[in-house]
Coordinates of C-alpha atoms (C1' of nucleotides) in Angstrom, one line a residue:
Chain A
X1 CA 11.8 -1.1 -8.3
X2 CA 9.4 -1.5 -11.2
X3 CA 5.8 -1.9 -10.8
X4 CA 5.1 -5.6 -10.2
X5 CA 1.9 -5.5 -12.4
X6 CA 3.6 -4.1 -15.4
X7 CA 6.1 -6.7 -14.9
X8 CA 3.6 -9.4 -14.9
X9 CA 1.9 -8.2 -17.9
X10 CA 5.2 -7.0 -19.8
X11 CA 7.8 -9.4 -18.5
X12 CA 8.8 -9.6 -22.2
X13 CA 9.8 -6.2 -22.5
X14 CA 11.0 -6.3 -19.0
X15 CA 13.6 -9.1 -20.3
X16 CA 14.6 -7.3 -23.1
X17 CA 15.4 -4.5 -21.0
X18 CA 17.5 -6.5 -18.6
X19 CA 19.5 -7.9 -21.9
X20 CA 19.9 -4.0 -22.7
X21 CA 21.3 -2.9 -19.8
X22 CA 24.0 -6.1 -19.6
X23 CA 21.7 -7.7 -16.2
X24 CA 21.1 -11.0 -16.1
X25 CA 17.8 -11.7 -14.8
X26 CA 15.4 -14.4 -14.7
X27 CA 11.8 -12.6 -15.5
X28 CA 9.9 -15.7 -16.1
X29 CA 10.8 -17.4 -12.8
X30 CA 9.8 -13.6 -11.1
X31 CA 6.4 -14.0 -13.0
X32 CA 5.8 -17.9 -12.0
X33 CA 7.0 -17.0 -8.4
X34 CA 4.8 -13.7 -8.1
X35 CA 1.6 -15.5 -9.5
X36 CA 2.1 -18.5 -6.9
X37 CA 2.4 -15.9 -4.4
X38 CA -0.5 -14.3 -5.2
X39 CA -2.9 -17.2 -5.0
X40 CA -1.3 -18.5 -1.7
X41 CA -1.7 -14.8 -0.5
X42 CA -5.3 -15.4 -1.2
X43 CA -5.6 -18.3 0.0
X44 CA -3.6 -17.3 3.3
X45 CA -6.6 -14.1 3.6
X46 CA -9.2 -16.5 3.3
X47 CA -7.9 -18.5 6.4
X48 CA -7.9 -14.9 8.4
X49 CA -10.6 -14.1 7.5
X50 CA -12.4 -17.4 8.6
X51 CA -10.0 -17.5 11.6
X52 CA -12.0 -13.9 12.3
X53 CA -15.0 -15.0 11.9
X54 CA -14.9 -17.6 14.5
X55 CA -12.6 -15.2 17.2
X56 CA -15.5 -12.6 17.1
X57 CA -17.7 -15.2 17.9
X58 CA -16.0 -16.6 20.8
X59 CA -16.5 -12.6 22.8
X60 CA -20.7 -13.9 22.3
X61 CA -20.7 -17.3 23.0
X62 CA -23.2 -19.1 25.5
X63 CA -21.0 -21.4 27.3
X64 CA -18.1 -22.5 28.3
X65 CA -18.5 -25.7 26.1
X66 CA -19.1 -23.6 23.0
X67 CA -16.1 -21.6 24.0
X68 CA -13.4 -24.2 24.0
X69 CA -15.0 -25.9 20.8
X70 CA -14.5 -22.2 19.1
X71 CA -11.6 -21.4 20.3
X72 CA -10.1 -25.3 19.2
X73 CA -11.3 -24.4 15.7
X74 CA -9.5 -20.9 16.0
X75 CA -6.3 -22.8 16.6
X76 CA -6.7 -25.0 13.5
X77 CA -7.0 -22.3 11.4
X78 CA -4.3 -19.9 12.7
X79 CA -2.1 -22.9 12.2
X80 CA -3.3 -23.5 8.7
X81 CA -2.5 -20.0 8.0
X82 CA 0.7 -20.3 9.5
X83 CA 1.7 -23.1 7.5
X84 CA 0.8 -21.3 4.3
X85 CA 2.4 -18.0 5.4
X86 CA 5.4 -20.2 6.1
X87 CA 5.1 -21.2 2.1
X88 CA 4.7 -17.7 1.1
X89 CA 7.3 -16.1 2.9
X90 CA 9.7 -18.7 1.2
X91 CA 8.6 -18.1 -2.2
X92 CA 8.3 -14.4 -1.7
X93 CA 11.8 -14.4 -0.3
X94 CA 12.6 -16.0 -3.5
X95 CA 10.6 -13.5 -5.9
X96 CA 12.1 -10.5 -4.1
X97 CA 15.3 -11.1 -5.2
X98 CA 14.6 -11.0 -8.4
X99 CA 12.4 -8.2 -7.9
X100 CA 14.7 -5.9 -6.2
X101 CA 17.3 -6.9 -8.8
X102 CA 15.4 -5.4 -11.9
X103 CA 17.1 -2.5 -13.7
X104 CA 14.4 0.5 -14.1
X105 CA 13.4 0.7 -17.7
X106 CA 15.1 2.6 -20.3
X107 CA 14.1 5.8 -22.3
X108 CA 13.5 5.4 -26.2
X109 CA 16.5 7.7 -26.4
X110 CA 18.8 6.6 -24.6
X111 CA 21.5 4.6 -26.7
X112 CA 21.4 0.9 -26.5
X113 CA 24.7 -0.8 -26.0
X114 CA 27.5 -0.7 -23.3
X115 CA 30.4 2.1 -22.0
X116 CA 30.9 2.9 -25.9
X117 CA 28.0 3.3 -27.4
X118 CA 27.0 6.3 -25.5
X119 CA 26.0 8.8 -27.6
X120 CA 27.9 12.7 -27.4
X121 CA 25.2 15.2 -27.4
X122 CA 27.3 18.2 -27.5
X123 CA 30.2 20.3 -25.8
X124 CA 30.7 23.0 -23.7
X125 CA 31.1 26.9 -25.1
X126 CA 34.7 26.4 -24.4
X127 CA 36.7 24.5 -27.0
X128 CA 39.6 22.2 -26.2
X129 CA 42.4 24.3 -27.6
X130 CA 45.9 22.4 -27.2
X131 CA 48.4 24.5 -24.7
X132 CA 52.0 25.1 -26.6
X133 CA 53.8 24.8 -23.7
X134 CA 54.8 21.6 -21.4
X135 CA 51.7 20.7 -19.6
X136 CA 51.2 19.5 -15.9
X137 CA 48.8 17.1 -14.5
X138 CA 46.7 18.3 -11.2
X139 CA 48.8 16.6 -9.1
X140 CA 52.1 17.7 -10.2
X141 CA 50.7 21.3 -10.1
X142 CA 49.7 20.9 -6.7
X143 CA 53.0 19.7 -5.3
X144 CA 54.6 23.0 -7.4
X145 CA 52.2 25.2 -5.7
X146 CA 51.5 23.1 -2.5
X147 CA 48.2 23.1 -2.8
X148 CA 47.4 19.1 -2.4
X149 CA 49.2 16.9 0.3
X150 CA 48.6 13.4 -0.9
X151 CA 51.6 12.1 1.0
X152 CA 50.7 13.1 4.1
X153 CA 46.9 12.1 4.1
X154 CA 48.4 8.5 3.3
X155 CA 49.9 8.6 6.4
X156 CA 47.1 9.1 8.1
X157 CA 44.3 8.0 6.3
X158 CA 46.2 5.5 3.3
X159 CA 46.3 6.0 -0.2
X160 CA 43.1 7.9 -1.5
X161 CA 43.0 11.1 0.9
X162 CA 44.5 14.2 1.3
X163 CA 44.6 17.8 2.3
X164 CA 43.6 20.5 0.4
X165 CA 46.0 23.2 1.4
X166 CA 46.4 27.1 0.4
X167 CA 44.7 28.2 -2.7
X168 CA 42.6 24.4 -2.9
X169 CA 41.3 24.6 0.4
X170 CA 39.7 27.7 -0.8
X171 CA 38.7 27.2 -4.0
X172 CA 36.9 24.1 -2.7
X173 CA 35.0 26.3 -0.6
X174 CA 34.6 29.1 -3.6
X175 CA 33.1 26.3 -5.8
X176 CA 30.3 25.5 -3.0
X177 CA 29.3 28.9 -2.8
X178 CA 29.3 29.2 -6.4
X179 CA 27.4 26.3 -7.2
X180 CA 24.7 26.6 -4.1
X181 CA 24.7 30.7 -5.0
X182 CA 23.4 29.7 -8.6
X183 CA 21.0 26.5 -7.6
X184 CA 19.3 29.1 -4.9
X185 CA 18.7 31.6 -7.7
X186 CA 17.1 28.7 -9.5
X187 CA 15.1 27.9 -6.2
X188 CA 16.6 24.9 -5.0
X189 CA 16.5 24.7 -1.1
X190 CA 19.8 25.2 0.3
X191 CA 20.9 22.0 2.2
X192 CA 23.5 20.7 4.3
X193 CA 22.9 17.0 4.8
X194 CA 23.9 14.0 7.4
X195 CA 27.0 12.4 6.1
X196 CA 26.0 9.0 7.9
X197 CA 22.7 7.1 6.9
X198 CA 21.0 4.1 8.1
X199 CA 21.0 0.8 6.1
X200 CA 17.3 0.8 5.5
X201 CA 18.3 4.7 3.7
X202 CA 21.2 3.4 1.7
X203 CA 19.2 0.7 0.2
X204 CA 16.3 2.3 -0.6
X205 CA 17.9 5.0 -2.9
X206 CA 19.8 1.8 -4.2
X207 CA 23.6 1.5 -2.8
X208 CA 23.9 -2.1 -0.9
X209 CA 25.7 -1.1 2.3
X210 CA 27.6 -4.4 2.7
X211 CA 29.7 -7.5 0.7
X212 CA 32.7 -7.5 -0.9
X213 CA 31.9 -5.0 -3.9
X214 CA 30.5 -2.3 -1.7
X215 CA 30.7 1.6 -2.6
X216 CA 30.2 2.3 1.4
X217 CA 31.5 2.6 4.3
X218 CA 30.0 1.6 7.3
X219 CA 30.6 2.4 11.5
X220 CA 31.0 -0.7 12.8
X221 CA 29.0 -1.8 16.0
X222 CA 26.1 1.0 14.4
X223 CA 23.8 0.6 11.9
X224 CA 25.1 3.8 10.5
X225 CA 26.7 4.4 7.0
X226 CA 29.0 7.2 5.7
X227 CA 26.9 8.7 2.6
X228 CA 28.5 8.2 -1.3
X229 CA 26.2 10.9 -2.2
X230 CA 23.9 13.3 -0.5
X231 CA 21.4 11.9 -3.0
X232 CA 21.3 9.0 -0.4
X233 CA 20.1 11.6 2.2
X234 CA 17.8 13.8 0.4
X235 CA 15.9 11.5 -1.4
X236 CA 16.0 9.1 2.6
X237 CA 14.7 12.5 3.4
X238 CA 11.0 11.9 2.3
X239 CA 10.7 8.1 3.1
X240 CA 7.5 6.6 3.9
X241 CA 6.2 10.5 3.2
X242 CA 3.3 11.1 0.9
X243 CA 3.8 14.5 -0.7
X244 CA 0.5 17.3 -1.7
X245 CA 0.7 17.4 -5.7
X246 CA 1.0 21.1 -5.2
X247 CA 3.6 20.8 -3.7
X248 CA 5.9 19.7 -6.3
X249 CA 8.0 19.7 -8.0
X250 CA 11.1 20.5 -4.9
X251 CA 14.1 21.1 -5.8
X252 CA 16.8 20.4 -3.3
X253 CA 20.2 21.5 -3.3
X254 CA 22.5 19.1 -0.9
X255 CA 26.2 19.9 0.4
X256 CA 27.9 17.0 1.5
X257 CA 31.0 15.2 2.0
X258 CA 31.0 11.6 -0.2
X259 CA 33.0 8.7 0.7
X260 CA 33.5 5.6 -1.2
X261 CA 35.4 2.6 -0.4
X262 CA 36.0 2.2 -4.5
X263 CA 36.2 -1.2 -4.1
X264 CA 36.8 -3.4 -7.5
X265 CA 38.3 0.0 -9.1
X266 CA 41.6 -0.7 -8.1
X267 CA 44.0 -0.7 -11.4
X268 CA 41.6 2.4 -13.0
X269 CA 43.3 5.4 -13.9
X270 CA 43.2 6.8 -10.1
X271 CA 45.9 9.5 -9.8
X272 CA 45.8 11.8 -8.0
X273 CA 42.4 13.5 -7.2
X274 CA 40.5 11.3 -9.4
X275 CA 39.3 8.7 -8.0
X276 CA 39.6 9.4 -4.4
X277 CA 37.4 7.8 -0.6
X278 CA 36.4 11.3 0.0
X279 CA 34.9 14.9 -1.4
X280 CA 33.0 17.3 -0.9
X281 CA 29.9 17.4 -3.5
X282 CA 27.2 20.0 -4.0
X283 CA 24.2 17.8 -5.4
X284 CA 21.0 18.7 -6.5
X285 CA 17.7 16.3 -6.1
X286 CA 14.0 16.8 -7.2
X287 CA 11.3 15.4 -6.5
X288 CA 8.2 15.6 -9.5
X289 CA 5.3 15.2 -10.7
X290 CA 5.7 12.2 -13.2
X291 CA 4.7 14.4 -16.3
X292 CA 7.7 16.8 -14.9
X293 CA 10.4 14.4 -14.6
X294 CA 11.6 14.6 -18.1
X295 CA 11.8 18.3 -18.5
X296 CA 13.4 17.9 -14.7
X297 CA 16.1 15.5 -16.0
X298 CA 16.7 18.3 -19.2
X299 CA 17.2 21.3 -16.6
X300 CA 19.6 19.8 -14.8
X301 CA 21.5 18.7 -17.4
X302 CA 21.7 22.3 -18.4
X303 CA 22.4 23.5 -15.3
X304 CA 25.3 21.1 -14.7
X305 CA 26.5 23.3 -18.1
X306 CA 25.9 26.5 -17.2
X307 CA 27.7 25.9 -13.7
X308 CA 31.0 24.4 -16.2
X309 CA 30.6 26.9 -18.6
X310 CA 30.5 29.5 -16.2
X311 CA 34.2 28.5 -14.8
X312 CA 35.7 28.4 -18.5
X313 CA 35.7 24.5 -19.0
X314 CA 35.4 22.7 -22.2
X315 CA 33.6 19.5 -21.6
X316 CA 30.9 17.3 -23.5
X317 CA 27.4 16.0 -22.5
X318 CA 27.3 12.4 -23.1
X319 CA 23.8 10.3 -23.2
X320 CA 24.3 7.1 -21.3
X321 CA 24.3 4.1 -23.1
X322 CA 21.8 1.5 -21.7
X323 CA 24.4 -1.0 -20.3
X324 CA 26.1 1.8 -18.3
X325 CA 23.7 3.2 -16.2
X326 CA 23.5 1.0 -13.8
X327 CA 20.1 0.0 -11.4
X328 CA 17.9 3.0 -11.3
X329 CA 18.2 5.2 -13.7
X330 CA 16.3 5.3 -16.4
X331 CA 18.1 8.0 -18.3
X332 CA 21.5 9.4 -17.8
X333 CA 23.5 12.6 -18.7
X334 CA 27.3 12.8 -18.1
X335 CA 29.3 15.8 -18.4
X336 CA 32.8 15.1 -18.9
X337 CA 35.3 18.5 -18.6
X338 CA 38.4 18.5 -20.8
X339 CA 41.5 16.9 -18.4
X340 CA 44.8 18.4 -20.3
X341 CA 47.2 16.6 -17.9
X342 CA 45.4 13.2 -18.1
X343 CA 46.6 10.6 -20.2
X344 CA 49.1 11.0 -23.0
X345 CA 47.6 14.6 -24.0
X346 CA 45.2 15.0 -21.8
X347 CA 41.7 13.2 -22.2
X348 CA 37.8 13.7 -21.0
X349 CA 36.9 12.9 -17.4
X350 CA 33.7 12.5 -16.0
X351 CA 33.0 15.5 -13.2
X352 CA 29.0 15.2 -13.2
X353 CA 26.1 13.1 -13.8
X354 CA 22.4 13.4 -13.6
X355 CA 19.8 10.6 -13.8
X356 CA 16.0 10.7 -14.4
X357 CA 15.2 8.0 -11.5
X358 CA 11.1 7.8 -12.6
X359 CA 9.7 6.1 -9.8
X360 CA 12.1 3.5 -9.4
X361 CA 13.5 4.5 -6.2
X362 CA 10.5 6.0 -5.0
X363 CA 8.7 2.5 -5.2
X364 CA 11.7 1.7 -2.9
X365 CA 11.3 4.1 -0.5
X366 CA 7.6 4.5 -0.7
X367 CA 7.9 8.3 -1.6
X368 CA 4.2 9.4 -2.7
X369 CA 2.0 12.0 -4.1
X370 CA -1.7 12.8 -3.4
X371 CA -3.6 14.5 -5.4
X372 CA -6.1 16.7 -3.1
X373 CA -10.1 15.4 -4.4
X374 CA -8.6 12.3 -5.8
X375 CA -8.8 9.2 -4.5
X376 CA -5.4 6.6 -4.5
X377 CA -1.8 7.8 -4.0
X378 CA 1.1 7.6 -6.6
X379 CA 4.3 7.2 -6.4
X380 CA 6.9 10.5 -7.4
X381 CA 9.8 10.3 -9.8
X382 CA 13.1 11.9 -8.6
X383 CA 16.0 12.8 -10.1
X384 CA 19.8 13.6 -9.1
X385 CA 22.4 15.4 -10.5
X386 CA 25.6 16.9 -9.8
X387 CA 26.5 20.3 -9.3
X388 CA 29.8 20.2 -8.7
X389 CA 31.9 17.5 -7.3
X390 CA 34.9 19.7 -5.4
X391 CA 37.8 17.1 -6.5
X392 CA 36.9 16.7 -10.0
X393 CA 36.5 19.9 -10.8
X394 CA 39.4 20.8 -9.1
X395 CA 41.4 18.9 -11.5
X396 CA 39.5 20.3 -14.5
X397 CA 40.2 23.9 -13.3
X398 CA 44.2 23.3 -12.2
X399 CA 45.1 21.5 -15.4
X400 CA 43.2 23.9 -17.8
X401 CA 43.7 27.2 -15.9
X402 CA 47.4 26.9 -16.0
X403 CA 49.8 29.3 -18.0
X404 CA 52.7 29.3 -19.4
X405 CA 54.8 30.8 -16.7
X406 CA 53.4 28.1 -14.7
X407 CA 50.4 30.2 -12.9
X408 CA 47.2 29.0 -12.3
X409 CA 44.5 31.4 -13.6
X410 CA 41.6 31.3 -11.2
X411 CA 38.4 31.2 -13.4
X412 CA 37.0 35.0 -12.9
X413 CA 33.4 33.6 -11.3
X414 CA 35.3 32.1 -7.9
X415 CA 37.9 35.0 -7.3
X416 CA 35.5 37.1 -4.7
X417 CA 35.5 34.0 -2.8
X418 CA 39.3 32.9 -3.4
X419 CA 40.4 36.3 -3.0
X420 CA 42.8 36.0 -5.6
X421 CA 43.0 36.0 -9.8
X422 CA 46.0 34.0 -9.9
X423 CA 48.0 31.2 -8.3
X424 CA 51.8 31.4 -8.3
X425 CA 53.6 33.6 -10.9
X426 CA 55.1 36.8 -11.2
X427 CA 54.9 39.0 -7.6
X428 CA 51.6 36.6 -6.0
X429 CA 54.2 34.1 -5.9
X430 CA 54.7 33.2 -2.3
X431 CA 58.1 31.6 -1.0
Chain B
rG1 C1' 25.1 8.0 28.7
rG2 C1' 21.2 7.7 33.0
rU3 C1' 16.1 8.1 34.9
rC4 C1' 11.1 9.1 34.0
rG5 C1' 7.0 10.3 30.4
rG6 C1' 5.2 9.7 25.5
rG7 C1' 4.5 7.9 20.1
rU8 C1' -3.3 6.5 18.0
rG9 C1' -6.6 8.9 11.5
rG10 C1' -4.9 15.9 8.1
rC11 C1' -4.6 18.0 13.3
rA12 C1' -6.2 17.7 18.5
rG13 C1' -7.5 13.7 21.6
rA14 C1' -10.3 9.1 23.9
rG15 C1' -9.6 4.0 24.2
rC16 C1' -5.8 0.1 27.7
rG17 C1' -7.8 -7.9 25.8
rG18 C1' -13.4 -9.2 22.1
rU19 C1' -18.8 -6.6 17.6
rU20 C1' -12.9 -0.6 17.6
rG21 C1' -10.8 1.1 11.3
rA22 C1' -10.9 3.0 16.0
rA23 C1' -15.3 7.7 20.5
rU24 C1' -15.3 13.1 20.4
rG25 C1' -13.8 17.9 18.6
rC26 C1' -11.6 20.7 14.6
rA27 C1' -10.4 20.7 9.5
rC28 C1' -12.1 19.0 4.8
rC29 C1' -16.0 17.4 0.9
rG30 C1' -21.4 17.1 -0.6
rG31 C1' -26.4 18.6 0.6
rU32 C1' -30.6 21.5 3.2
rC33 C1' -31.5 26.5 4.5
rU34 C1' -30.0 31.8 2.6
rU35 C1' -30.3 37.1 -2.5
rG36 C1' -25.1 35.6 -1.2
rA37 C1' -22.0 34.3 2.9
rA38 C1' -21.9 32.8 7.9
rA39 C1' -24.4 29.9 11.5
rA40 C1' -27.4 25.6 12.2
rC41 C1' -28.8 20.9 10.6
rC42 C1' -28.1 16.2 7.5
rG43 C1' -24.6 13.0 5.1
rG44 C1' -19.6 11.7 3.7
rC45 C1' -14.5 11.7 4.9
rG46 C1' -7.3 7.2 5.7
rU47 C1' -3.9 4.0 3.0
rA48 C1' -2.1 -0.4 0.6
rC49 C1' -3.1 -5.0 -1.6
rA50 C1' -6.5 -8.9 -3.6
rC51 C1' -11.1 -10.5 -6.0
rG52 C1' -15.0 -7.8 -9.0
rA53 C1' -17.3 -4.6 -15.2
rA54 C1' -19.2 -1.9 -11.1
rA55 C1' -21.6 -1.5 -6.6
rG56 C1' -18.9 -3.9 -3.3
rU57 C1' -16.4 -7.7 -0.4
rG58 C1' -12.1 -9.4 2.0
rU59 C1' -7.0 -8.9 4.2
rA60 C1' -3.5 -5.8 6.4
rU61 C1' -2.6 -1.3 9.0
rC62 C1' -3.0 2.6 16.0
rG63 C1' 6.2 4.5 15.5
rG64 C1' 9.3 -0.4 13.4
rG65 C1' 10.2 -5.7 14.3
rG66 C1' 9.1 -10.0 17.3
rG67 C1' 6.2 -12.7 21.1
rU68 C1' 1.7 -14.3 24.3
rU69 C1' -3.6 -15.4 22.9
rC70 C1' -9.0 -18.3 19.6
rG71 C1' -8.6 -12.8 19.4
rA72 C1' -3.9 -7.2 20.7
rA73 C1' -4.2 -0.1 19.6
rU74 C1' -4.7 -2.5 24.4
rC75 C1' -0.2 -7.5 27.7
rC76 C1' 5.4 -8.9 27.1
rC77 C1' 10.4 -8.3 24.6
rU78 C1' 13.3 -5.4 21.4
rC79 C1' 14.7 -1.3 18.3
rC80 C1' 13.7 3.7 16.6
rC81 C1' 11.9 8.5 17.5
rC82 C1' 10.0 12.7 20.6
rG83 C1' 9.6 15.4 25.5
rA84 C1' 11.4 16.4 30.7
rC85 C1' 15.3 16.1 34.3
rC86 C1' 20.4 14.6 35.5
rG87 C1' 25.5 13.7 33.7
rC88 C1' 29.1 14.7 29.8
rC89 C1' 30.8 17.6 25.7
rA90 C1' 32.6 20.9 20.4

RNA sequence: GGUCGGGUGGCAGAGCGGUUGAAUGCACCGGUCUUGAAAACCGGCGUACACGAAAGUGUAUCGGGGGUUCGAAUCCCUCCCCGACCGCCA
């Protein structure tokens, strides 16, 4: 959410910035519904505070006379205020809609347009280089090497699941360790996060846990949620909390499983791993100072390279046009890897993403920081990013680690964990 | 899951229908004293929002929501959380 009194005294810019991002929303009914509401708020006090007045000096009257007469004015007054609260409430109700509906603002930099006009800012230390031999796609190498069971997930979960068998089941644990193994060097507190939230959670980070375009699951009869993200957790995790400047910034490094219902995606390129209701996701989450939050947003974008160009991926850092970045972000870094066995001749997929939040969803969840011998409260900026999501990058490292011979090359970083440099071929090949 | 007991300011801990934003202690900040420190003493010490140039004033806030009442930290309902005991269980 955006600060009401910069939208009240910038609801210009605020518009503009709703055109930007592709939102439609009415910022001149928010500011004549928001200044109504204001006056009737004070109007509403000034009832209390009479209606206070006259109940403190019921505790001292003389009489029983005076008493009655007291407390009859008392009534009237409640019941003024009543009425008016009633007014408010309805207005209000009306205002927050619009409110909660605002996009964050945008950073200068960020490109201004929709999906295509995000701007590359560079590529990964590994260059595409096209393979000269007959290429397979992740899903076709995992049925040769029985390493993903889509059929038999759908029979137990439906289309969108599966078991990671043999060599995946491992690597999917060898990419956790290697991700969380480099975020604790780089002082991120190891974390290992609920994968069920409460509404109240879900919404204030900014995922709408029900109607027909929803991300989430939910548990019915429970107000309980299975998390997209473990950025849903971690940044739930200080809600309500006012942080000690000193404090910051903290650097959180979640392991969770994700589900999503991806609703509305149906038709998109979702073969295979792609686009799939669950994974496993090592996140990292921050919360900052706001004079940190920009060098924040930078570090984790290089992080999110390091941990790619550490396994021998080619990819690109994209800077998210302003019509793709959806609510709160107010700047957004995707790192798409190099897919050889997607599309024609293989094509860039997304595999992470980190936002610079500011303090939009920390107005939301009423995340704070104090400075100690100042007076007044502010709100933190946080930021998320991913450090490896297991599926993706299990497609980027199948489909770009295979060989000729039809062997998958296990990027050198994960083989203490795998065990192994090499799946299928020559003598490792089992069966 | 059951049955009790709890959730009050940074912490500890009173209050259990009226002048209580909330006693008291500790912590913290400022001052006096001291060569310095400690002790002692004096004063201050939550947050949000609104109005105000400011001083300040007002409203709200005692786990969340709702109710009773002229008035609720105090009474009632409900939810959440914590503790104890019982039951169940990887």
């Amino acid at each position: 959410m955006l600060d009401k009194r910069f939208i009240l005294e910038n609801a210009e810019l605020v518009q503009q910035n709703c055109a930007a991002r592709g939102m439609k929303a009415d910022v001149a009914r928010f500011v004549k519904l928001e200044t109504e509401c204001r006056s009737l708020q004070q109007e509403i006090e000034e009832l209390s505070r009479q209606a206070n007045v006259v109940s403190k000096s019921i505790g001292q009257a003389k009489d029983d006379a005076e008493r009655e007469a007291r407390k009859e004015e008392g009534r009237k007054l409640r019941e003024l205020k009543e009425a008016k609260q009633a007014d408010h409430e309805r207005i209000d109700a009306e205002a927050g809609a619009i409110y909660r509906s605002l996009p964050n603002m945008t950073h200068a930099e960020s490109p201004r347009g929709g999906e295509d006009a995000s701007r590359e800012l560079r590529k990964g230390a590994m260059q595409v280089t096209p393979m000269r031999f007959p290429v397979l796609d992740h899903v076709q190498l995992g049925e040769q090497h029985d390493l993903i069971d889509f059929a038999g997930a759908a029979r137990i979960a439906g289309h969108g699941f599966y078991f990671l068998r043999n060599e995946a089941a491992l690597l999917e644990m060898a990419l956790q360790q290697y991700a969380v193994e480099l975020l604790v060097k780089e002082g991120f507190t190891p974390t290992i996060t609920p994968d069920l939230a409460r509404g109240e959670i879900l919404a204030g980070v900014g995922y709408i846990p029900r109607g027909p375009e929803t991300q989430i699951y939910t548990v019915e009869n429970f107000d309980l949620n299975l998390v997209a993200t473990s950025e849903i957790t971690l940044g739930g995790l200080y809600a309500g909390i006012t942080i000690d400047a000193e404090d910051l910034p903290i650097k959180l490094c979640g392991i969770s499983h994700c589900f999503r219902t991806e609703a509305g995606a149906a038709g998109r390129a979702s073969r295979g791993l792609y686009r799939v209701h669950q994974f496993t996701k090592v996140e990292m989450f921050a919360f900052t100072l706001p004079e940190q939050s920009e060098d924040m947003h930078n570090y984790f974008c290089e992080l999110e390279c390091e941990i790619f160009d550490g396994l021998g991926i080619p990819y690109r850092v994209l800077d998210i046009a302003s019509g793709d970045l959806g609510g709160p972000a107010y700047r957004k870094f995707d790192l798409e890897a190099w897919m050889p066995g997607r599309g024609d001749s293989g094509e860039y997929g997304e595999v992470t993403s980190t936002s610079n939040c500011t303090d939009y969803q920390a107005r939301r969840l009423d995340i704070r920081y104090k400075v100690k011998g100042e007076k007044g409260t502010n709100f933190v900026h946080t930021l998320n990013g991913t450090a490896v999501a297991i599926s993706r990058a299990l497609i980027a490292i199948l489909e770009n680690c295979q060989q000729p011979d039809g062997s998958i090359l296990i990027p050198e970083v994960l083989r203490k964990w795998v065990g192994k440099d090499r799946i299928g071929g020559g003598e490792d090949e089992e069966e």
